[in-house]
Amino acid sequence: MSVPRSASALRIAIIILFSLMFTTGVDAQGSITSPEDFFGFRMGTDRKLARWDKIVDYFYLLEAESDRLKVFDMGPSSEGHPFLILLITSPENLSRLDQLQEFNKKISDPRGLPAEEIERCISEGKAVVFQSMSLHASEVGGTQMAPELSYDLLSRDDADAGRILENVLFFMIPSFNPDGQVMITDWYRETVGTPYEGLWMPWLYHKYCGHDNNRDGDYHNLPESKYAARAMFVDWIPQAYIDHHHMGSYGARFYVPPYCDPIRPFADPLVWREISWYGSHIAYKLEEEGFQGVLNAAQFAGWGHFGWHWITPFHNIAGMLTESASTNLASPVYVHPEQLKAGSRMFPEYEAQSTFPNPWPGGWWRLRNIVEQKKSAAWSLIDMAARNRETILRTAYLKARNQTQRGLEGDVKAIVIPAEQHDYLTSVKMINTLLRSGIEIQKAESDFHVEGMHYPEGSWVISLAQPKMGLIRNLLTETHYMDNAWTRHKDGTPIRPYDLATHTMFEFMGVRADAVKVGVEGELSILEGPEKMDGKIAAGASSTAPAGYILDGRQNAAFRAVNMLVDRGLELKRVDLPVSGNRAGDFILEEVPGEVLAEIAAETGVDLRALDRVPDEGIHKVSRGRLGLFQRYYGGNMDEGWTRLCLENFSFPYATLMSEEIKAGDLNKKYDVIIIPQDSRPAITGIFPKDSRTNPEEYPEKYRSGIGKEGIKNLKEFVKNGGTLVALGNSYDFAVNEFDLEVRDVARGLNSREFFCPGSTIRVDIDNTHPLAYGMPEDGLVLFRSSPAFEIIPGRHNEAYETVVRYKPENLLKSGWLDGEEKIAKRSAMITTDYGQGRIVLIGFRTQHRNQTDGTFKLLFNSIIE
C-alpha cells in the first residue's frame, strides 16, 4: 500500500472537464467540487443511488483538486472493479508518510525499542483510523455517505477539520464490495418505479460470498479481504476502526459501540475500554445533534464472528461497527409506532433505557437519515482521535507491550506447527494465511526438542510473546464458547452465538498445531515473506527411466494437480490397496512429458515421486465426473458461492445448474455429479409454506427459481441412470424426503436444552478405506453447525447404505460449544447409498464451509474424482 495507483492524467483531465462543463458548486475556496454538483443529487436522496464507477471518478477528481487526499487503488475486485482506499490528512502528513508509517509500526510492535524511542514515536506520530463502508452491498448508506464525508474534510477550513487533518491519518474504504455495489445499484435502477422497487436482489451481491464477506477477516479468501488485511494488519496498524452497516428496519434507528456481553477472551482489556470510550463520544454527539433512536451497549455482543470489526480487537485495534435501520435500498420505509420492537441482548423492550434514552417514535425513514447519522458517527470517531492523539498512541503502545508480556508469562508460550503433517501443503497454506494477518512466524533451520517431543527441520514456531498474542490464541489453540449467565436465558436455554462458537483455524484446516508451555529454543529464523510451495520431482531407485510418478492423495493440492493433468488429456490411476509404500487414494501418473511434470510441481507444490514399477492390481483408472452445481435465486445461496470458489481454487470444472435446466430433464447427457449446497428444502424445490418469509410472487417471473415436482422427478432419473447426487448440510432434508431414503436426523426436533451445537469442531472416525474418504486420516475433526446426525432406519435394503464418517462414542467436542453429545455419539456424519445405478452422498457437517474447512475438502472432492 506504500505507492498509490492514481488515475491516468487523461482520465483526470476528462473528469475535471466534465466537472467544469456540468457543475458550478464549489467550496468556499472555489476549488472542491461537491457531491451534489458532481452526481446531480444530494447523497441519500430518495430513489437515487450513485454507482461505483462514478464514485471512483469523483474520488479521483477530489484527489486532483485537493492536496489533502491520496487515492490508493489496491487492485481489481473479484470481478475487476477498482478496490480503493482513501487517505485524508494534511499535506504535511502526506509529505512524510514513510516516517509516520515507521512510527506506527514501532508503536504497534515496540519489542526491543528503548523508552526514549517510544516516546518520540508517540510525540511525533499521528493517530491512524480506518473506516469501511457497505461491506454488505445492500446496506447502501455507507458508500453513499463516503463522498460527502470526504468533501467535508477536504473543503472545510474550520478548527475541527484542521485538528483532524493535522493529527489523524484517516484511511477510508469507501466500498468494501465494489462488485456488489454495482449489482445493487443496477438492480435498484432496473426496478425503481415498478412493483419490485426496493426488493432484495435475487442473486448474491458478491461473486462468491454475498453477506459472508464479513466472515473473511481471518482466512482472506477473497481479493477484497486480502487488500484490507494488507492495509490494516501489515502496512498500517490503526488504533481504531469502524465498519458501517445496516440492520433491520423495525428496531432502534442506529446502533453504535460499545458491544454488550459476552466478550471473546484474550484481547487486551484496554481495547474494550477504548471501544466504550469511542462509542460514548459517538453516542453523545448524535444526541447533541438531535438524532433519535440511538442504541449502544446492546444487541451486538463482543463475542462474534471473525469478520472485520470483531477480529480487529485481537490485532490491538479498537474494532467497532455501526448499524443503521434499513430502508428498502434507496426507497423510504414508513414504520408505525406499534411496529417498533426490541427483544435482543440488553434491549428487552422498545422503551427508554440508559443506553437508549431517546426512542424514535416512528414515521418515514429515509436513506438521507442513514447518510446523516453515519456521517456524524464517522466524523465523531476521527474527531475523538484528533483531540486525544497522544493518549491513543500511548494506549496502542501499552496494548502491544501488555499482550507481549502476557504471551511471555502465559500458560501457552508458543505454538509449534510440525513440518511432518498429514497434508503438508495445507499447513503451508495456513502459515501464509497467518502471515497476512501480520503474525510473526519463525522457521526451524535444524531439528529441535520441546517438552519431550522431537520436531524436524522446517517446522514453524509462533511465539506468544508478540503483540498479536490474542489473535494467535483464538486461531491456534483449543477454545470453548462461554457458558454462563451471559449466554443462557434464565430457564437455561442457550443463547445462540452470533455466528460460530469457535474459529480455530488449525482445526478447520486439519493442521496439527501443538501448544507448548515453555519457550522454544533452537536455530530459528523469522519468515520475511510467504512460504513457497515448489513441488519436487524425485527420482526412483532404479537407474532406468521411471515407470510413472505417484502423487500423494493426502494433499488437497493433489486434486488440483490431477485436474490440471486431466485437462491436458492425460490418464491417471488411483491406488485402492496400499502396496509398495503407496497409500489408498494416491494417484499414479504414467507417460508424461518432463516439462508437464515440472509445470504441475511448480504450480501446485505437489511432489511427484518416481515409480520403478506401476502395480498390476489394487489400482483403478481415474474418472472425473462432469459436475453441475445447483444455484437458485431469492437472494442467492452463500454456500453455493463458497462452493464455487472452493472448486475453482482446485481447478475443478463445473457448470452452474439452474432450476429450469433440471426441470428440462436429460441430465445424464451433460452431468455425472450434481451438488446441492447447504440449503432448505423449500428453497430447492421452490415450494414454500404459507408463513415463509420468501414469497416467489414478489419477484419478477424470470427470477423465480425452484425445481418443483418435475425437477424432483428428473433428479431421480438422473441418479437411477448412474448419476451421483451430493447433498451438503441441511440439503440432506431434500434428498431424504424426495428420494424416500431410509435415513433420519436424530437431532431433529430436539430443543436447544436437549441438544445444542451452534458451530463447533467435533471429533469423528473416518473410514479412509472407503473411496469417498481416500486421503483422509482415520481420526479427524468436522465443523458441526446445527448439522444433522444420521441414523439409518432398519429396512429391507440396509446393505445399500454405508457410513463414511461417524461421530466418536464420547468426548466429541474439540472446540466451541456442545450440549447433549450423547444425542449424536456414534451416529453417522456422512452416508452414501445406492439408488438405481447411481448413488446419493449425504454430508451432514460443513465440509467446505466458507472455503475454510480444508481438513474436510477431500470428502467432497472424492465424490467428483473417483
PDB file of N, CA and C in Angstrom, residues 407-491:
ATOM      1  N   GLY A 407       1.877 -13.041  26.660  1.00  0.00           N
ATOM      2  CA  GLY A 407       2.329 -14.197  25.908  1.00  0.00           C
ATOM      3  C   GLY A 407       3.581 -14.812  26.498  1.00  0.00           C
ATOM      4  N   LEU A 408       4.443 -13.968  27.032  1.00  0.00           N
ATOM      5  CA  LEU A 408       5.685 -14.446  27.647  1.00  0.00           C
ATOM      6  C   LEU A 408       5.416 -15.203  28.928  1.00  0.00           C
ATOM      7  N   GLU A 409       4.402 -14.758  29.687  1.00  0.00           N
ATOM      8  CA  GLU A 409       4.143 -15.319  31.010  1.00  0.00           C
ATOM      9  C   GLU A 409       2.970 -16.289  31.047  1.00  0.00           C
ATOM     10  N   GLY A 410       2.229 -16.423  29.969  1.00  0.00           N
ATOM     11  CA  GLY A 410       1.009 -17.216  29.986  1.00  0.00           C
ATOM     12  C   GLY A 410       1.243 -18.710  30.018  1.00  0.00           C
ATOM     13  N   ASP A 411       0.145 -19.473  30.130  1.00  0.00           N
ATOM     14  CA  ASP A 411       0.247 -20.926  30.217  1.00  0.00           C
ATOM     15  C   ASP A 411       0.699 -21.537  28.903  1.00  0.00           C
ATOM     16  N   VAL A 412       0.437 -20.865  27.793  1.00  0.00           N
ATOM     17  CA  VAL A 412       0.944 -21.298  26.492  1.00  0.00           C
ATOM     18  C   VAL A 412       1.991 -20.292  26.041  1.00  0.00           C
ATOM     19  N   LYS A 413       3.201 -20.779  25.812  1.00  0.00           N
ATOM     20  CA  LYS A 413       4.298 -19.881  25.433  1.00  0.00           C
ATOM     21  C   LYS A 413       4.509 -19.811  23.918  1.00  0.00           C
ATOM     22  N   ALA A 414       4.156 -20.887  23.237  1.00  0.00           N
ATOM     23  CA  ALA A 414       4.404 -20.930  21.793  1.00  0.00           C
ATOM     24  C   ALA A 414       3.507 -21.974  21.145  1.00  0.00           C
ATOM     25  N   ILE A 415       3.327 -21.822  19.858  1.00  0.00           N
ATOM     26  CA  ILE A 415       2.649 -22.818  19.028  1.00  0.00           C
ATOM     27  C   ILE A 415       3.691 -23.396  18.078  1.00  0.00           C
ATOM     28  N   VAL A 416       3.814 -24.706  18.078  1.00  0.00           N
ATOM     29  CA  VAL A 416       4.729 -25.380  17.157  1.00  0.00           C
ATOM     30  C   VAL A 416       3.898 -26.121  16.108  1.00  0.00           C
ATOM     31  N   ILE A 417       4.177 -25.840  14.860  1.00  0.00           N
ATOM     32  CA  ILE A 417       3.487 -26.482  13.745  1.00  0.00           C
ATOM     33  C   ILE A 417       4.510 -27.383  13.057  1.00  0.00           C
ATOM     34  N   PRO A 418       4.422 -28.689  13.295  1.00  0.00           N
ATOM     35  CA  PRO A 418       5.460 -29.593  12.779  1.00  0.00           C
ATOM     36  C   PRO A 418       5.502 -29.602  11.259  1.00  0.00           C
ATOM     37  N   ALA A 419       6.690 -29.802  10.731  1.00  0.00           N
ATOM     38  CA  ALA A 419       6.836 -29.938   9.278  1.00  0.00           C
ATOM     39  C   ALA A 419       6.198 -31.234   8.799  1.00  0.00           C
ATOM     40  N   GLU A 420       6.126 -32.230   9.674  1.00  0.00           N
ATOM     41  CA  GLU A 420       5.509 -33.511   9.316  1.00  0.00           C
ATOM     42  C   GLU A 420       4.015 -33.414   9.584  1.00  0.00           C
ATOM     43  N   GLN A 421       3.241 -33.307   8.527  1.00  0.00           N
ATOM     44  CA  GLN A 421       1.798 -33.132   8.611  1.00  0.00           C
ATOM     45  C   GLN A 421       1.103 -34.155   7.715  1.00  0.00           C
ATOM     46  N   HIS A 422      -0.145 -34.431   8.038  1.00  0.00           N
ATOM     47  CA  HIS A 422      -0.927 -35.307   7.163  1.00  0.00           C
ATOM     48  C   HIS A 422      -1.036 -34.672   5.774  1.00  0.00           C
ATOM     49  N   ASP A 423      -1.309 -33.380   5.741  1.00  0.00           N
ATOM     50  CA  ASP A 423      -1.400 -32.633   4.474  1.00  0.00           C
ATOM     51  C   ASP A 423      -0.458 -31.441   4.609  1.00  0.00           C
ATOM     52  N   TYR A 424       0.778 -31.645   4.208  1.00  0.00           N
ATOM     53  CA  TYR A 424       1.816 -30.633   4.407  1.00  0.00           C
ATOM     54  C   TYR A 424       1.483 -29.335   3.686  1.00  0.00           C
ATOM     55  N   LEU A 425       0.980 -29.422   2.467  1.00  0.00           N
ATOM     56  CA  LEU A 425       0.748 -28.206   1.692  1.00  0.00           C
ATOM     57  C   LEU A 425      -0.360 -27.354   2.294  1.00  0.00           C
ATOM     58  N   THR A 426      -1.322 -27.984   2.955  1.00  0.00           N
ATOM     59  CA  THR A 426      -2.338 -27.201   3.644  1.00  0.00           C
ATOM     60  C   THR A 426      -1.741 -26.495   4.860  1.00  0.00           C
ATOM     61  N   SER A 427      -0.769 -27.114   5.509  1.00  0.00           N
ATOM     62  CA  SER A 427      -0.105 -26.416   6.617  1.00  0.00           C
ATOM     63  C   SER A 427       0.665 -25.207   6.107  1.00  0.00           C
ATOM     64  N   VAL A 428       1.274 -25.309   4.931  1.00  0.00           N
ATOM     65  CA  VAL A 428       1.950 -24.152   4.332  1.00  0.00           C
ATOM     66  C   VAL A 428       0.928 -23.065   4.005  1.00  0.00           C
ATOM     67  N   LYS A 429      -0.199 -23.474   3.466  1.00  0.00           N
ATOM     68  CA  LYS A 429      -1.272 -22.517   3.180  1.00  0.00           C
ATOM     69  C   LYS A 429      -1.692 -21.787   4.452  1.00  0.00           C
ATOM     70  N   MET A 430      -1.793 -22.509   5.569  1.00  0.00           N
ATOM     71  CA  MET A 430      -2.174 -21.876   6.825  1.00  0.00           C
ATOM     72  C   MET A 430      -1.106 -20.890   7.288  1.00  0.00           C
ATOM     73  N   ILE A 431       0.143 -21.261   7.172  1.00  0.00           N
ATOM     74  CA  ILE A 431       1.237 -20.353   7.557  1.00  0.00           C
ATOM     75  C   ILE A 431       1.144 -19.054   6.764  1.00  0.00           C
ATOM     76  N   ASN A 432       0.928 -19.160   5.468  1.00  0.00           N
ATOM     77  CA  ASN A 432       0.853 -17.957   4.638  1.00  0.00           C
ATOM     78  C   ASN A 432      -0.384 -17.118   4.958  1.00  0.00           C
ATOM     79  N   THR A 433      -1.459 -17.770   5.350  1.00  0.00           N
ATOM     80  CA  THR A 433      -2.655 -17.045   5.773  1.00  0.00           C
ATOM     81  C   THR A 433      -2.373 -16.260   7.045  1.00  0.00           C
ATOM     82  N   LEU A 434      -1.695 -16.870   7.990  1.00  0.00           N
ATOM     83  CA  LEU A 434      -1.350 -16.187   9.241  1.00  0.00           C
ATOM     84  C   LEU A 434      -0.408 -15.013   8.994  1.00  0.00           C
ATOM     85  N   LEU A 435       0.501 -15.158   8.046  1.00  0.00           N
ATOM     86  CA  LEU A 435       1.401 -14.053   7.719  1.00  0.00           C
ATOM     87  C   LEU A 435       0.635 -12.846   7.206  1.00  0.00           C
ATOM     88  N   ARG A 436      -0.455 -13.075   6.499  1.00  0.00           N
ATOM     89  CA  ARG A 436      -1.255 -11.946   6.002  1.00  0.00           C
ATOM     90  C   ARG A 436      -1.910 -11.170   7.142  1.00  0.00           C
ATOM     91  N   SER A 437      -1.990 -11.785   8.312  1.00  0.00           N
ATOM     92  CA  SER A 437      -2.518 -11.082   9.484  1.00  0.00           C
ATOM     93  C   SER A 437      -1.423 -10.399  10.290  1.00  0.00           C
ATOM     94  N   GLY A 438      -0.212 -10.409   9.791  1.00  0.00           N
ATOM     95  CA  GLY A 438       0.880  -9.729  10.476  1.00  0.00           C
ATOM     96  C   GLY A 438       1.410 -10.475  11.677  1.00  0.00           C
ATOM     97  N   ILE A 439       1.186 -11.775  11.739  1.00  0.00           N
ATOM     98  CA  ILE A 439       1.712 -12.594  12.832  1.00  0.00           C
ATOM     99  C   ILE A 439       3.158 -12.963  12.528  1.00  0.00           C
ATOM    100  N   GLU A 440       4.007 -12.836  13.536  1.00  0.00           N
ATOM    101  CA  GLU A 440       5.419 -13.201  13.364  1.00  0.00           C
ATOM    102  C   GLU A 440       5.578 -14.706  13.507  1.00  0.00           C
ATOM    103  N   ILE A 441       6.225 -15.319  12.509  1.00  0.00           N
ATOM    104  CA  ILE A 441       6.405 -16.769  12.477  1.00  0.00           C
ATOM    105  C   ILE A 441       7.876 -17.065  12.232  1.00  0.00           C
ATOM    106  N   GLN A 442       8.380 -18.019  12.971  1.00  0.00           N
ATOM    107  CA  GLN A 442       9.771 -18.455  12.799  1.00  0.00           C
ATOM    108  C   GLN A 442       9.809 -19.858  12.210  1.00  0.00           C
ATOM    109  N   LYS A 443      10.921 -20.146  11.535  1.00  0.00           N
ATOM    110  CA  LYS A 443      11.096 -21.469  10.942  1.00  0.00           C
ATOM    111  C   LYS A 443      12.391 -22.084  11.451  1.00  0.00           C
ATOM    112  N   ALA A 444      12.314 -23.369  11.781  1.00  0.00           N
ATOM    113  CA  ALA A 444      13.475 -24.067  12.332  1.00  0.00           C
ATOM    114  C   ALA A 444      14.453 -24.442  11.224  1.00  0.00           C
ATOM    115  N   GLU A 445      15.708 -24.098  11.444  1.00  0.00           N
ATOM    116  CA  GLU A 445      16.750 -24.443  10.474  1.00  0.00           C
ATOM    117  C   GLU A 445      17.432 -25.755  10.813  1.00  0.00           C
ATOM    118  N   SER A 446      17.031 -26.357  11.927  1.00  0.00           N
ATOM    119  CA  SER A 446      17.541 -27.670  12.311  1.00  0.00           C
ATOM    120  C   SER A 446      16.519 -28.314  13.241  1.00  0.00           C
ATOM    121  N   ASP A 447      16.676 -29.597  13.508  1.00  0.00           N
ATOM    122  CA  ASP A 447      15.773 -30.303  14.418  1.00  0.00           C
ATOM    123  C   ASP A 447      15.859 -29.701  15.820  1.00  0.00           C
ATOM    124  N   PHE A 448      14.779 -29.831  16.586  1.00  0.00           N
ATOM    125  CA  PHE A 448      14.798 -29.362  17.970  1.00  0.00           C
ATOM    126  C   PHE A 448      13.804 -30.188  18.795  1.00  0.00           C
ATOM    127  N   HIS A 449      13.919 -30.054  20.117  1.00  0.00           N
ATOM    128  CA  HIS A 449      13.057 -30.784  21.035  1.00  0.00           C
ATOM    129  C   HIS A 449      12.356 -29.799  21.974  1.00  0.00           C
ATOM    130  N   VAL A 450      11.081 -30.049  22.228  1.00  0.00           N
ATOM    131  CA  VAL A 450      10.303 -29.258  23.189  1.00  0.00           C
ATOM    132  C   VAL A 450       9.387 -30.206  23.947  1.00  0.00           C
ATOM    133  N   GLU A 451       9.443 -30.129  25.266  1.00  0.00           N
ATOM    134  CA  GLU A 451       8.582 -30.938  26.136  1.00  0.00           C
ATOM    135  C   GLU A 451       8.606 -32.407  25.738  1.00  0.00           C
ATOM    136  N   GLY A 452       9.796 -32.898  25.449  1.00  0.00           N
ATOM    137  CA  GLY A 452       9.982 -34.309  25.120  1.00  0.00           C
ATOM    138  C   GLY A 452       9.600 -34.690  23.708  1.00  0.00           C
ATOM    139  N   MET A 453       9.181 -33.729  22.905  1.00  0.00           N
ATOM    140  CA  MET A 453       8.779 -34.001  21.526  1.00  0.00           C
ATOM    141  C   MET A 453       9.874 -33.564  20.567  1.00  0.00           C
ATOM    142  N   HIS A 454      10.083 -34.396  19.547  1.00  0.00           N
ATOM    143  CA  HIS A 454      11.052 -34.076  18.515  1.00  0.00           C
ATOM    144  C   HIS A 454      10.350 -33.406  17.346  1.00  0.00           C
ATOM    145  N   TYR A 455      10.920 -32.286  16.893  1.00  0.00           N
ATOM    146  CA  TYR A 455      10.379 -31.578  15.733  1.00  0.00           C
ATOM    147  C   TYR A 455      11.478 -31.441  14.688  1.00  0.00           C
ATOM    148  N   PRO A 456      11.171 -31.777  13.436  1.00  0.00           N
ATOM    149  CA  PRO A 456      12.207 -31.760  12.399  1.00  0.00           C
ATOM    150  C   PRO A 456      12.479 -30.357  11.869  1.00  0.00           C
ATOM    151  N   GLU A 457      13.592 -30.230  11.215  1.00  0.00           N
ATOM    152  CA  GLU A 457      13.915 -29.008  10.483  1.00  0.00           C
ATOM    153  C   GLU A 457      12.747 -28.637   9.570  1.00  0.00           C
ATOM    154  N   GLY A 458      12.481 -27.349   9.472  1.00  0.00           N
ATOM    155  CA  GLY A 458      11.384 -26.895   8.639  1.00  0.00           C
ATOM    156  C   GLY A 458      10.086 -26.700   9.387  1.00  0.00           C
ATOM    157  N   SER A 459      10.047 -27.128  10.658  1.00  0.00           N
ATOM    158  CA  SER A 459       8.858 -26.863  11.470  1.00  0.00           C
ATOM    159  C   SER A 459       8.762 -25.365  11.756  1.00  0.00           C
ATOM    160  N   TRP A 460       7.560 -24.904  12.057  1.00  0.00           N
ATOM    161  CA  TRP A 460       7.325 -23.481  12.321  1.00  0.00           C
ATOM    162  C   TRP A 460       7.038 -23.263  13.803  1.00  0.00           C
ATOM    163  N   VAL A 461       7.490 -22.139  14.294  1.00  0.00           N
ATOM    164  CA  VAL A 461       7.288 -21.781  15.698  1.00  0.00           C
ATOM    165  C   VAL A 461       6.669 -20.387  15.748  1.00  0.00           C
ATOM    166  N   ILE A 462       5.583 -20.267  16.492  1.00  0.00           N
ATOM    167  CA  ILE A 462       4.923 -18.976  16.676  1.00  0.00           C
ATOM    168  C   ILE A 462       4.966 -18.658  18.164  1.00  0.00           C
ATOM    169  N   SER A 463       5.825 -17.732  18.536  1.00  0.00           N
ATOM    170  CA  SER A 463       5.920 -17.330  19.935  1.00  0.00           C
ATOM    171  C   SER A 463       4.689 -16.517  20.315  1.00  0.00           C
ATOM    172  N   LEU A 464       4.175 -16.743  21.517  1.00  0.00           N
ATOM    173  CA  LEU A 464       3.061 -15.931  22.013  1.00  0.00           C
ATOM    174  C   LEU A 464       3.555 -14.593  22.544  1.00  0.00           C
ATOM    175  N   ALA A 465       4.863 -14.437  22.708  1.00  0.00           N
ATOM    176  CA  ALA A 465       5.422 -13.169  23.208  1.00  0.00           C
ATOM    177  C   ALA A 465       5.529 -12.174  22.062  1.00  0.00           C
ATOM    178  N   GLN A 466       4.370 -11.798  21.522  1.00  0.00           N
ATOM    179  CA  GLN A 466       4.288 -10.810  20.455  1.00  0.00           C
ATOM    180  C   GLN A 466       2.957 -10.090  20.590  1.00  0.00           C
ATOM    181  N   PRO A 467       2.818  -8.909  19.984  1.00  0.00           N
ATOM    182  CA  PRO A 467       1.620  -8.099  20.214  1.00  0.00           C
ATOM    183  C   PRO A 467       0.302  -8.770  19.834  1.00  0.00           C
ATOM    184  N   LYS A 468       0.317  -9.653  18.851  1.00  0.00           N
ATOM    185  CA  LYS A 468      -0.934 -10.275  18.406  1.00  0.00           C
ATOM    186  C   LYS A 468      -1.187 -11.610  19.109  1.00  0.00           C
ATOM    187  N   MET A 469      -0.761 -11.685  20.364  1.00  0.00           N
ATOM    188  CA  MET A 469      -0.959 -12.882  21.167  1.00  0.00           C
ATOM    189  C   MET A 469      -2.417 -13.323  21.186  1.00  0.00           C
ATOM    190  N   GLY A 470      -3.349 -12.377  21.358  1.00  0.00           N
ATOM    191  CA  GLY A 470      -4.758 -12.730  21.456  1.00  0.00           C
ATOM    192  C   GLY A 470      -5.301 -13.361  20.192  1.00  0.00           C
ATOM    193  N   LEU A 471      -4.857 -12.892  19.055  1.00  0.00           N
ATOM    194  CA  LEU A 471      -5.267 -13.478  17.788  1.00  0.00           C
ATOM    195  C   LEU A 471      -4.738 -14.901  17.662  1.00  0.00           C
ATOM    196  N   ILE A 472      -3.488 -15.101  18.033  1.00  0.00           N
ATOM    197  CA  ILE A 472      -2.877 -16.423  17.956  1.00  0.00           C
ATOM    198  C   ILE A 472      -3.629 -17.405  18.846  1.00  0.00           C
ATOM    199  N   ARG A 473      -3.965 -16.991  20.074  1.00  0.00           N
ATOM    200  CA  ARG A 473      -4.675 -17.881  20.990  1.00  0.00           C
ATOM    201  C   ARG A 473      -6.027 -18.296  20.417  1.00  0.00           C
ATOM    202  N   ASN A 474      -6.731 -17.369  19.775  1.00  0.00           N
ATOM    203  CA  ASN A 474      -8.055 -17.700  19.254  1.00  0.00           C
ATOM    204  C   ASN A 474      -7.995 -18.564  17.999  1.00  0.00           C
ATOM    205  N   LEU A 475      -6.984 -18.388  17.182  1.00  0.00           N
ATOM    206  CA  LEU A 475      -6.894 -19.138  15.934  1.00  0.00           C
ATOM    207  C   LEU A 475      -6.197 -20.484  16.088  1.00  0.00           C
ATOM    208  N   LEU A 476      -5.289 -20.593  17.052  1.00  0.00           N
ATOM    209  CA  LEU A 476      -4.378 -21.748  17.071  1.00  0.00           C
ATOM    210  C   LEU A 476      -4.374 -22.527  18.379  1.00  0.00           C
ATOM    211  N   THR A 477      -5.290 -22.256  19.273  1.00  0.00           N
ATOM    212  CA  THR A 477      -5.414 -23.093  20.473  1.00  0.00           C
ATOM    213  C   THR A 477      -6.871 -23.477  20.666  1.00  0.00           C
ATOM    214  N   GLU A 478      -7.090 -24.605  21.310  1.00  0.00           N
ATOM    215  CA  GLU A 478      -8.448 -25.063  21.598  1.00  0.00           C
ATOM    216  C   GLU A 478      -9.204 -23.995  22.374  1.00  0.00           C
ATOM    217  N   THR A 479     -10.399 -23.672  21.912  1.00  0.00           N
ATOM    218  CA  THR A 479     -11.188 -22.629  22.570  1.00  0.00           C
ATOM    219  C   THR A 479     -12.603 -23.147  22.837  1.00  0.00           C
ATOM    220  N   HIS A 480     -13.221 -22.606  23.886  1.00  0.00           N
ATOM    221  CA  HIS A 480     -14.586 -23.010  24.226  1.00  0.00           C
ATOM    222  C   HIS A 480     -15.438 -21.776  24.455  1.00  0.00           C
ATOM    223  N   TYR A 481     -16.624 -21.813  23.869  1.00  0.00           N
ATOM    224  CA  TYR A 481     -17.532 -20.674  23.998  1.00  0.00           C
ATOM    225  C   TYR A 481     -17.965 -20.533  25.454  1.00  0.00           C
ATOM    226  N   MET A 482     -18.137 -19.305  25.871  1.00  0.00           N
ATOM    227  CA  MET A 482     -18.508 -19.007  27.246  1.00  0.00           C
ATOM    228  C   MET A 482     -19.885 -19.593  27.576  1.00  0.00           C
ATOM    229  N   ASP A 483     -19.987 -20.265  28.703  1.00  0.00           N
ATOM    230  CA  ASP A 483     -21.240 -20.863  29.140  1.00  0.00           C
ATOM    231  C   ASP A 483     -21.555 -20.306  30.525  1.00  0.00           C
ATOM    232  N   ASN A 484     -22.331 -19.223  30.571  1.00  0.00           N
ATOM    233  CA  ASN A 484     -22.628 -18.571  31.846  1.00  0.00           C
ATOM    234  C   ASN A 484     -23.910 -17.747  31.696  1.00  0.00           C
ATOM    235  N   ALA A 485     -24.143 -16.837  32.617  1.00  0.00           N
ATOM    236  CA  ALA A 485     -25.376 -16.058  32.608  1.00  0.00           C
ATOM    237  C   ALA A 485     -25.518 -15.192  31.358  1.00  0.00           C
ATOM    238  N   TRP A 486     -24.394 -14.824  30.729  1.00  0.00           N
ATOM    239  CA  TRP A 486     -24.464 -14.005  29.519  1.00  0.00           C
ATOM    240  C   TRP A 486     -24.906 -14.809  28.311  1.00  0.00           C
ATOM    241  N   THR A 487     -24.763 -16.123  28.364  1.00  0.00           N
ATOM    242  CA  THR A 487     -25.005 -16.949  27.184  1.00  0.00           C
ATOM    243  C   THR A 487     -26.187 -17.907  27.351  1.00  0.00           C
ATOM    244  N   ARG A 488     -26.918 -17.772  28.448  1.00  0.00           N
ATOM    245  CA  ARG A 488     -28.134 -18.575  28.639  1.00  0.00           C
ATOM    246  C   ARG A 488     -29.266 -17.697  29.170  1.00  0.00           C
ATOM    247  N   HIS A 489     -30.477 -18.050  28.749  1.00  0.00           N
ATOM    248  CA  HIS A 489     -31.651 -17.409  29.327  1.00  0.00           C
ATOM    249  C   HIS A 489     -31.854 -17.920  30.753  1.00  0.00           C
ATOM    250  N   LYS A 490     -32.757 -17.297  31.463  1.00  0.00           N
ATOM    251  CA  LYS A 490     -32.965 -17.662  32.870  1.00  0.00           C
ATOM    252  C   LYS A 490     -33.409 -19.116  33.034  1.00  0.00           C
ATOM    253  N   ASP A 491     -34.090 -19.663  32.026  1.00  0.00           N
ATOM    254  CA  ASP A 491     -34.531 -21.056  32.127  1.00  0.00           C
ATOM    255  C   ASP A 491     -33.471 -22.047  31.686  1.00  0.00           C
TER     256      ASP A 491
END
